[in-house]
XYZ file of C-alpha atoms in Angstrom:
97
model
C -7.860 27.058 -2.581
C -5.709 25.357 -4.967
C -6.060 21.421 -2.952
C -7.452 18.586 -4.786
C -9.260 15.470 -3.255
C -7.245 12.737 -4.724
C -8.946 10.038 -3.003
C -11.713 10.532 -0.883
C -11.743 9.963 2.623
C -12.935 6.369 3.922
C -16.131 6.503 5.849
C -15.192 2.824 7.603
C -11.426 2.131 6.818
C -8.894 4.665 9.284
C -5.407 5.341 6.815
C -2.632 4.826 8.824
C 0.152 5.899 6.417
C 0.659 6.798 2.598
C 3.652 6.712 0.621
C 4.757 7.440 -2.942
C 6.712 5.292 -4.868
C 8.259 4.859 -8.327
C 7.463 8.762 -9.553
C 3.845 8.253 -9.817
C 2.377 5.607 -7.318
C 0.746 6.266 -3.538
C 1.305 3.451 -1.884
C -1.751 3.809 1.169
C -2.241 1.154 4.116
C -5.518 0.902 5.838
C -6.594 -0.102 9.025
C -10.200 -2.100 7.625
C -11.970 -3.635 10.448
C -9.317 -5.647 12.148
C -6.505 -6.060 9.224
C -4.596 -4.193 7.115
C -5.139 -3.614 3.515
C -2.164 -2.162 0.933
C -3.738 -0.483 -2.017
C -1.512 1.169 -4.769
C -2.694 4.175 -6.654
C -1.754 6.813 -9.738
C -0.667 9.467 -8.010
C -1.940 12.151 -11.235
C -5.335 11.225 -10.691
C -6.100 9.103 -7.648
C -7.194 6.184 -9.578
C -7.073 2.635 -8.038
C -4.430 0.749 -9.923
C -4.104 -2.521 -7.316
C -5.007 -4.128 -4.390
C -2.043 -5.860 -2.856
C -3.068 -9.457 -1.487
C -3.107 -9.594 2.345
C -4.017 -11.954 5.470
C -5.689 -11.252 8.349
C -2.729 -9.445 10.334
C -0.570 -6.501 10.309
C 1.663 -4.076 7.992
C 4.939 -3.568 10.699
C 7.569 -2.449 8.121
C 7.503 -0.724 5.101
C 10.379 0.697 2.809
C 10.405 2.563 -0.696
C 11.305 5.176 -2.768
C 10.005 7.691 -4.456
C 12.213 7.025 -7.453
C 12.544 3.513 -6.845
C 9.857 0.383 -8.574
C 10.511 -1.664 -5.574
C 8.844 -1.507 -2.273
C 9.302 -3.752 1.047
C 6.741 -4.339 3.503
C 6.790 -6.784 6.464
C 3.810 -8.837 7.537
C 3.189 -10.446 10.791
C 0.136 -12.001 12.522
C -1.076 -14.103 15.378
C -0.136 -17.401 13.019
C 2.043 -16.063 11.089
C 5.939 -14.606 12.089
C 7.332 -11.357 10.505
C 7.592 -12.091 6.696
C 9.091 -9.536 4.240
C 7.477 -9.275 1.206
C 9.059 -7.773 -2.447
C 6.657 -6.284 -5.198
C 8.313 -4.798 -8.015
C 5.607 -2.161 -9.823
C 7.520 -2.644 -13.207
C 5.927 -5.931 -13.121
C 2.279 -5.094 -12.131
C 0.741 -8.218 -13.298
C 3.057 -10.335 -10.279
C 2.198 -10.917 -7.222
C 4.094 -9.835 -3.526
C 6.876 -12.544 -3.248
């Protein structure tokens, strides 16, 4: 009765895992066709804040905290080893380092 539809399902793209961060921010990983794709959101009204730059390859770690700006998330591919990226949402303008 009293759900709302934040953001709607995919037709195409399977979620695999959501996670709020810094207060106000869902943090959401799709599977979209054969990579993953990290989008961040406003968690008031579902809105599409950023899309977080990404190879072809796979999401295999993730860390942060609800009350916390910073979030952690390790990358890994056929080319490409296990990296662990940083993105600080206080600075939205930066990219994943």
């Amino acid at each position: 009765e009293n759900w709302t539809t934040l953001i709607a399902e995919d037709t195409k793209d399977v979620l695999e895992w959501a996670s709020c961060v810094n207060n106000d921010t869902l943090v959401l990983c799709y599977l979209h066709d054969v990579k993953n794709v990290l989008y961040l959101h406003r968690l008031a009204d579902g809105s599409l804040i950023k899309e977080l730059p990404l190879d072809i390859g796979s999401i295999v770690g993730f860390s942060g905290k609800k009350k916390q700006t910073e979030i952690f998330y390790q990358f890994t591919s056929f080319l490409t080893p296990g990296v662990i990226f940083h993105y600080d949402l206080a600075f939205q303008d930066s990219a994943p380092k």
